[in-house]
């Protein structure tokens, strides 16, 4: 089961719709066009178009599985007393005083540019269940980092 926000769920549904209504017909058209070019045994365009279609169908099926397995979390019912999935966590690095903010999201919603980290990451795992004022000690590739939680909220 994948827990996610309504926004993340809506993005996945829109992505699936685009794949099914735009990308799938385009892939079929590319196959038909390549087929019209003659001998299929030596037609690399046809092979590439078929491979692209197979990959697209695989992605569509994976997306359908994620959407079917999704559990949407109503953030209005969550308490901001401890860090949990969909928490927006403000923290500071104890060692260098650097401040950072991350929102903990499902694997499918993770986007570092937007400050959204997967619940599967070591940082998120180290923060889960902590309260404001707690210091999470998190193992990272080059040692350990101590992050003090300064605020927990929901977007």
mmCIF file of C-alpha atoms in Angstrom:
data_model
loop_
_atom_site.group_PDB
_atom_site.id
_atom_site.type_symbol
_atom_site.label_atom_id
_atom_site.label_comp_id
_atom_site.label_asym_id
_atom_site.label_seq_id
_atom_site.Cartn_x
_atom_site.Cartn_y
_atom_site.Cartn_z
ATOM 1 C CA UNK A 1 0.000 0.000 0.000
ATOM 2 C CA UNK A 2 1.338 3.430 -0.919
ATOM 3 C CA UNK A 3 0.305 6.325 1.290
ATOM 4 C CA UNK A 4 0.154 9.640 -0.549
ATOM 5 C CA UNK A 5 -1.381 13.070 -0.624
ATOM 6 C CA UNK A 6 -4.419 13.930 -2.739
ATOM 7 C CA UNK A 7 -2.113 16.119 -4.865
ATOM 8 C CA UNK A 8 0.285 13.234 -5.507
ATOM 9 C CA UNK A 9 -2.603 10.912 -6.367
ATOM 10 C CA UNK A 10 -4.099 13.451 -8.786
ATOM 11 C CA UNK A 11 -0.719 13.835 -10.544
ATOM 12 C CA UNK A 12 -0.462 10.075 -11.048
ATOM 13 C CA UNK A 13 -4.010 9.884 -12.440
ATOM 14 C CA UNK A 14 -3.250 12.758 -14.858
ATOM 15 C CA UNK A 15 -0.011 11.055 -15.933
ATOM 16 C CA UNK A 16 -1.895 7.793 -16.575
ATOM 17 C CA UNK A 17 -4.562 9.607 -18.596
ATOM 18 C CA UNK A 18 -1.891 11.270 -20.760
ATOM 19 C CA UNK A 19 -0.162 7.935 -21.356
ATOM 20 C CA UNK A 20 -3.413 6.239 -22.344
ATOM 21 C CA UNK A 21 -4.919 9.024 -24.469
ATOM 22 C CA UNK A 22 -1.850 10.630 -26.073
ATOM 23 C CA UNK A 23 1.236 8.432 -25.815
ATOM 24 C CA UNK A 24 -0.485 5.078 -26.526
ATOM 25 C CA UNK A 25 -2.110 6.249 -29.814
ATOM 26 C CA UNK A 26 1.199 7.886 -30.854
ATOM 27 C CA UNK A 27 3.034 4.608 -30.259
ATOM 28 C CA UNK A 28 0.463 2.697 -32.326
ATOM 29 C CA UNK A 29 0.756 5.251 -35.123
ATOM 30 C CA UNK A 30 4.562 4.908 -35.110
ATOM 31 C CA UNK A 31 4.222 1.131 -35.480
ATOM 32 C CA UNK A 32 1.752 1.489 -38.355
ATOM 33 C CA UNK A 33 4.015 4.008 -40.090
ATOM 34 C CA UNK A 34 7.061 1.758 -39.722
ATOM 35 C CA UNK A 35 5.053 -1.269 -40.926
ATOM 36 C CA UNK A 36 4.119 0.621 -44.096
ATOM 37 C CA UNK A 37 7.803 0.976 -44.950
ATOM 38 C CA UNK A 38 8.112 -2.617 -46.068
ATOM 39 C CA UNK A 39 10.005 -5.744 -45.006
ATOM 40 C CA UNK A 40 9.571 -6.143 -41.242
ATOM 41 C CA UNK A 41 12.506 -8.542 -40.833
ATOM 42 C CA UNK A 42 15.055 -5.778 -41.520
ATOM 43 C CA UNK A 43 13.030 -2.801 -40.320
ATOM 44 C CA UNK A 44 14.769 -1.288 -37.280
ATOM 45 C CA UNK A 45 12.160 1.497 -37.061
ATOM 46 C CA UNK A 46 9.446 -1.122 -36.635
ATOM 47 C CA UNK A 47 11.457 -2.950 -33.942
ATOM 48 C CA UNK A 48 12.126 0.314 -32.083
ATOM 49 C CA UNK A 49 8.455 1.335 -32.289
ATOM 50 C CA UNK A 50 7.339 -2.067 -30.971
ATOM 51 C CA UNK A 51 9.879 -1.877 -28.130
ATOM 52 C CA UNK A 52 8.713 1.653 -27.243
ATOM 53 C CA UNK A 53 5.100 0.448 -27.179
ATOM 54 C CA UNK A 54 5.997 -2.488 -24.911
ATOM 55 C CA UNK A 55 7.817 -0.155 -22.480
ATOM 56 C CA UNK A 56 4.868 2.248 -22.487
ATOM 57 C CA UNK A 57 2.411 -0.561 -21.733
ATOM 58 C CA UNK A 58 4.654 -1.725 -18.881
ATOM 59 C CA UNK A 59 4.721 1.820 -17.423
ATOM 60 C CA UNK A 60 0.928 2.112 -17.790
ATOM 61 C CA UNK A 61 0.444 -1.180 -15.926
ATOM 62 C CA UNK A 62 2.863 -0.135 -13.158
ATOM 63 C CA UNK A 63 1.072 3.200 -12.768
ATOM 64 C CA UNK A 64 -2.324 1.479 -12.619
ATOM 65 C CA UNK A 65 -0.978 -0.800 -9.877
ATOM 66 C CA UNK A 66 0.327 2.160 -7.831
ATOM 67 C CA UNK A 67 -2.963 4.063 -8.270
ATOM 68 C CA UNK A 68 -4.987 0.973 -7.368
ATOM 69 C CA UNK A 69 -2.888 0.441 -4.247
ATOM 70 C CA UNK A 70 -2.880 4.107 -3.160
ATOM 71 C CA UNK A 71 -4.225 5.203 0.190
ATOM 72 C CA UNK A 72 -4.878 8.944 0.280
ATOM 73 C CA UNK A 73 -4.098 10.597 3.586
ATOM 74 C CA UNK A 74 -6.253 13.486 4.756
ATOM 75 C CA UNK A 75 -3.670 15.848 6.246
ATOM 76 C CA UNK A 76 -6.377 17.814 8.084
ATOM 77 C CA UNK A 77 -6.808 14.817 10.393
ATOM 78 C CA UNK A 78 -3.100 14.412 11.149
ATOM 79 C CA UNK A 79 -1.488 15.831 14.269
ATOM 80 C CA UNK A 80 1.785 17.713 13.939
ATOM 81 C CA UNK A 81 3.181 16.495 17.254
ATOM 82 C CA UNK A 82 5.409 13.816 15.701
ATOM 83 C CA UNK A 83 7.015 13.352 12.295
ATOM 84 C CA UNK A 84 5.046 11.050 9.988
ATOM 85 C CA UNK A 85 4.408 10.659 6.280
ATOM 86 C CA UNK A 86 3.312 13.977 4.693
ATOM 87 C CA UNK A 87 4.912 15.936 7.553
ATOM 88 C CA UNK A 88 6.771 19.084 6.567
ATOM 89 C CA UNK A 89 9.808 18.989 8.840
ATOM 90 C CA UNK A 90 12.012 21.993 9.553
ATOM 91 C CA UNK A 91 15.342 21.098 11.097
ATOM 92 C CA UNK A 92 18.866 22.295 11.649
ATOM 93 C CA UNK A 93 22.138 20.469 11.385
ATOM 94 C CA UNK A 94 23.544 20.519 14.944
ATOM 95 C CA UNK A 95 27.148 20.575 13.703
ATOM 96 C CA UNK A 96 27.054 23.472 11.192
ATOM 97 C CA UNK A 97 23.718 25.129 12.112
ATOM 98 C CA UNK A 98 22.476 24.759 8.503
ATOM 99 C CA UNK A 99 18.674 24.837 8.293
ATOM 100 C CA UNK A 100 16.663 22.656 5.935
ATOM 101 C CA UNK A 101 13.059 21.736 5.318
ATOM 102 C CA UNK A 102 11.755 18.494 3.833
ATOM 103 C CA UNK A 103 8.296 17.068 3.328
ATOM 104 C CA UNK A 104 8.191 13.297 3.764
ATOM 105 C CA UNK A 105 6.204 11.700 0.957
ATOM 106 C CA UNK A 106 5.637 8.352 -0.758
ATOM 107 C CA UNK A 107 8.251 6.978 -3.156
ATOM 108 C CA UNK A 108 6.157 8.055 -6.173
ATOM 109 C CA UNK A 109 5.838 11.673 -4.971
ATOM 110 C CA UNK A 110 9.515 12.212 -4.080
ATOM 111 C CA UNK A 111 11.072 15.243 -5.798
ATOM 112 C CA UNK A 112 14.204 16.725 -4.238
ATOM 113 C CA UNK A 113 13.845 20.010 -6.183
ATOM 114 C CA UNK A 114 10.490 20.521 -4.426
ATOM 115 C CA UNK A 115 11.935 19.500 -1.050
ATOM 116 C CA UNK A 116 9.962 16.233 -1.034
ATOM 117 C CA UNK A 117 11.910 13.185 0.130
ATOM 118 C CA UNK A 118 10.778 9.580 0.032
ATOM 119 C CA UNK A 119 9.720 7.971 3.278
ATOM 120 C CA UNK A 120 12.183 5.205 2.271
ATOM 121 C CA UNK A 121 15.271 7.471 2.533
ATOM 122 C CA UNK A 122 17.599 7.210 5.551
ATOM 123 C CA UNK A 123 16.848 10.836 6.528
ATOM 124 C CA UNK A 124 13.071 10.271 6.521
ATOM 125 C CA UNK A 125 13.450 6.978 8.377
ATOM 126 C CA UNK A 126 15.553 8.738 11.029
ATOM 127 C CA UNK A 127 12.971 11.518 11.456
ATOM 128 C CA UNK A 128 9.803 9.392 11.708
ATOM 129 C CA UNK A 129 8.254 9.459 15.179
ATOM 130 C CA UNK A 130 10.435 12.329 16.424
ATOM 131 C CA UNK A 131 9.043 15.480 18.081
ATOM 132 C CA UNK A 132 10.040 19.158 17.964
ATOM 133 C CA UNK A 133 13.266 19.545 19.935
ATOM 134 C CA UNK A 134 14.375 15.948 19.332
ATOM 135 C CA UNK A 135 17.728 15.337 17.681
ATOM 136 C CA UNK A 136 17.737 12.597 15.052
ATOM 137 C CA UNK A 137 21.070 10.889 14.479
ATOM 138 C CA UNK A 138 21.103 9.726 10.873
ATOM 139 C CA UNK A 139 23.712 7.580 9.156
ATOM 140 C CA UNK A 140 24.681 9.023 5.796
ATOM 141 C CA UNK A 141 27.259 7.771 3.274
ATOM 142 C CA UNK A 142 30.070 9.784 4.883
ATOM 143 C CA UNK A 143 29.339 9.371 8.577
ATOM 144 C CA UNK A 144 26.512 10.500 10.807
ATOM 145 C CA UNK A 145 24.552 13.744 10.865
ATOM 146 C CA UNK A 146 22.576 15.129 13.816
ATOM 147 C CA UNK A 147 19.401 16.986 12.874
ATOM 148 C CA UNK A 148 17.407 18.880 15.478
ATOM 149 C CA UNK A 149 13.711 19.135 14.606
ATOM 150 C CA UNK A 150 12.586 22.775 14.934
ATOM 151 C CA UNK A 151 9.053 22.548 13.484
ATOM 152 C CA UNK A 152 6.538 20.000 12.195
ATOM 153 C CA UNK A 153 3.572 20.985 10.034
ATOM 154 C CA UNK A 154 1.434 19.855 7.103
ATOM 155 C CA UNK A 155 1.157 21.744 3.824
#
